[in-house]
Amino acid sequence: VISVLSFAQQLVRSKVREGDTVVDATLGNGNDALFLAELVGPRGRVAGFDVQATAVEASRSRLMEAGVAERCALMLCGHERLAEVLATKGFGEVAAVMFNLGYLPGSDEAIITKVDSTLAALEQAVSALRRDGLVSIIVYPGHPGGSDEADAVESWAAGLATEAYQVMSYRPLNRLAAAPYGIFVCKR
Ligand SMILES: C[S@@+](CC[C@H](N)C(=O)[O-])C[C@H]1O[C@@H](n2cnc3c(N)ncnc32)[C@H](O)[C@@H]1O
């Protein structure tokens, strides 16, 4: 079986090449950041965002231990500032942006992604994509506020122009409606 998280990574892997620029929009413990840093290799660049200092620090240690921290710029700031930060760092077009929404398991459940900032960040993420680039979003309808956020992301994604983007979802159909699922936007 292929979990939602691993499906997202497989899709990202199929789009990203060595030397690319990519973004982890929700660092958390840095799982996706590490995955991305290994994927882009020493000539690639990873920008990472989180609003929690503990998440940024945990991710930084993880990347340092793996010897890949130099290619990563970790920002203690919200992903709704993605466009501004990428421009300041001189990052150009990106091959992939990963969002893993909700809260960080084992930390403060009140620090959670929110509809307005998520949609603002998603809009900036698709604008930053190069051709054939991918925005991967994992949503969690199971926690308070999570289903509103999942619905908002889904409506936003469904409204993207067909000529410009392919929009797909990877969702378990024989589990509770609250189970996490993936939404993927690929720029044509
Ligand atoms: C589900 S966790 C991410 C898990 C992470 N991808 C991993 O692999 O460990 C969601 C993260 O989003 C962060 N977050 C909440 N609001 C945010 C915002 N506006 N911008 C960036 N990150 C945010 C939370 O602090 C939390 O660490």
XYZ file of C-alpha atoms and ligand atoms in Angstrom:
215
model
C 0.000 0.000 0.000
C 1.103 3.580 -0.594
C 0.345 6.018 2.246
C -0.756 9.566 1.483
C 2.599 10.916 2.722
C 4.591 8.519 0.622
C 2.411 9.141 -2.438
C 3.154 12.868 -2.069
C 6.898 12.177 -1.872
C 6.775 9.898 -4.916
C 5.037 12.572 -6.989
C 7.515 15.216 -5.840
C 10.397 12.878 -6.661
C 9.053 12.472 -10.183
C 9.170 16.252 -10.749
C 12.385 17.339 -9.010
C 15.881 17.074 -10.445
C 19.305 17.683 -8.946
C 20.107 21.370 -8.658
C 16.444 22.443 -8.403
C 14.963 24.954 -5.987
C 12.142 23.625 -3.782
C 10.117 24.666 -0.738
C 8.916 22.983 2.444
C 6.068 25.308 3.475
C 5.447 23.612 6.856
C 8.732 22.416 8.372
C 7.454 20.696 11.508
C 10.105 18.124 12.401
C 11.785 18.547 9.056
C 10.859 15.216 7.450
C 9.902 16.744 4.132
C 12.762 19.265 4.264
C 15.274 16.415 4.625
C 13.603 14.489 1.813
C 13.742 17.584 -0.412
C 17.336 18.457 0.490
C 18.500 14.968 -0.454
C 16.528 15.123 -3.683
C 17.984 18.431 -4.939
C 21.557 17.512 -4.015
C 24.453 19.842 -3.166
C 23.718 22.275 -6.014
C 20.024 22.569 -5.140
C 18.299 24.846 -2.688
C 15.521 24.330 -0.158
C 13.528 27.120 1.483
C 11.686 26.080 4.634
C 8.986 27.875 6.621
C 7.448 27.441 10.056
C 5.978 29.804 12.642
C 7.337 27.783 15.591
C 10.936 28.295 16.670
C 11.058 24.717 17.999
C 10.078 23.398 14.570
C 12.724 25.470 12.795
C 15.386 24.379 15.308
C 14.381 20.704 15.140
C 14.507 20.845 11.356
C 17.883 22.609 11.382
C 19.432 19.945 13.646
C 18.002 17.207 11.489
C 19.440 18.753 8.318
C 22.804 19.390 9.969
C 23.062 15.789 11.177
C 22.390 14.634 7.635
C 25.058 17.035 6.313
C 22.632 18.880 4.023
C 21.976 22.104 5.982
C 24.093 24.307 3.711
C 21.657 24.016 0.826
C 18.717 24.958 3.088
C 17.393 28.381 4.123
C 15.056 27.917 7.092
C 12.747 30.781 7.935
C 10.966 31.402 11.206
C 8.033 33.001 9.447
C 4.662 32.136 7.980
C 4.394 30.630 4.511
C 2.031 33.466 3.594
C 5.274 35.414 3.057
C 6.593 32.846 0.602
C 6.773 35.129 -2.464
C 8.516 37.922 -0.579
C 11.063 35.564 0.989
C 11.856 33.755 -2.273
C 12.379 37.113 -3.981
C 14.655 38.396 -1.189
C 16.774 35.236 -1.344
C 16.987 35.444 -5.133
C 15.380 32.002 -5.451
C 13.666 32.116 -8.937
C 11.134 29.544 -10.067
C 10.612 26.450 -7.974
C 10.163 22.807 -8.956
C 8.054 21.767 -5.965
C 6.383 23.135 -2.858
C 5.232 20.762 -0.093
C 2.504 21.654 2.413
C 1.691 19.344 5.311
C -1.142 21.219 7.006
C -2.586 21.055 10.506
C -0.565 20.983 13.717
C 2.667 19.283 14.631
C 1.934 16.034 16.509
C 3.382 16.149 20.028
C 3.575 19.947 20.146
C 1.089 22.761 20.798
C -2.125 21.815 18.987
C -3.227 25.458 19.036
C -0.464 26.344 16.578
C -2.151 25.211 13.460
C -2.340 26.243 9.819
C -5.330 28.499 9.083
C -7.537 28.970 6.042
C -6.578 32.561 5.188
C -2.815 32.184 5.446
C -2.917 28.734 3.820
C -4.806 30.042 0.785
C -2.521 33.069 0.508
C 0.516 30.775 0.603
C -0.957 28.351 -1.933
C -1.648 31.174 -4.354
C 1.987 32.312 -4.054
C 3.238 28.732 -4.324
C 1.529 28.041 -7.661
C 2.753 31.404 -8.980
C 6.319 30.477 -8.066
C 6.196 27.132 -9.917
C 8.159 26.507 -13.057
C 6.539 24.572 -15.915
C 5.866 20.992 -14.845
C 6.376 22.034 -11.217
C 4.227 20.602 -8.417
C 2.493 21.869 -5.292
C 1.725 18.997 -2.929
C -0.764 19.555 -0.085
C -1.706 17.087 2.656
C -4.902 18.078 4.463
C -6.245 16.756 7.767
C -10.050 16.962 8.036
C -9.989 15.132 11.409
C -9.026 17.922 13.816
C -11.078 20.996 14.786
C -10.978 23.455 11.896
C -9.296 20.847 9.713
C -12.315 20.010 7.586
C -13.006 23.694 6.899
C -9.394 24.088 5.834
C -9.527 20.931 3.669
C -12.756 22.161 2.016
C -11.255 25.598 1.380
C -8.112 24.110 -0.170
C -10.173 21.759 -2.297
C -12.440 24.567 -3.602
C -9.434 26.750 -4.313
C -7.704 23.922 -6.199
C -10.867 22.990 -8.115
C -11.086 26.607 -9.305
C -7.644 26.657 -10.939
C -7.738 27.003 -14.733
C -7.685 23.634 -16.519
C -5.460 24.996 -19.307
C -2.812 26.056 -16.814
C -2.875 23.328 -14.123
C -3.611 19.673 -13.622
C -5.278 19.230 -10.209
C -5.591 15.761 -8.657
C -6.421 14.237 -5.312
C -5.294 11.031 -3.602
C -7.887 10.116 -1.020
C -8.846 6.906 0.774
C -12.503 6.116 -0.010
C -13.104 3.245 2.395
C -11.944 5.033 5.553
C -13.533 7.729 7.725
C -14.072 11.017 5.913
C -11.704 12.496 8.517
C -8.692 10.574 7.166
C -5.908 12.754 5.718
C -5.652 13.069 1.968
C -3.531 14.722 -0.677
C -4.269 17.452 -3.213
C -1.746 18.000 -5.997
C -1.388 20.867 -8.438
C 0.910 20.472 -11.413
C 1.658 23.446 -13.642
C 1.350 22.564 -17.329
C 1.708 18.862 10.187
S 3.002 19.924 10.702
C 4.206 19.681 9.453
C 4.928 18.360 9.527
C 6.252 18.361 8.762
N 6.068 18.481 7.338
C 7.107 17.163 9.059
O 7.459 16.446 8.145
O 7.431 16.963 10.220
C 2.391 21.555 10.373
C 3.360 22.675 10.711
O 2.868 23.904 10.160
C 3.313 24.955 10.987
N 2.571 26.176 10.668
C 1.414 26.644 11.185
N 1.069 27.821 10.620
C 2.035 28.104 9.691
C 2.264 29.184 8.772
N 1.405 30.193 8.666
N 3.378 29.137 8.012
C 4.259 28.104 8.103
N 4.093 27.063 8.956
C 3.001 27.062 9.735
C 3.120 24.421 12.384
O 3.923 25.129 13.300
C 3.553 22.937 12.214
O 4.889 22.747 12.551
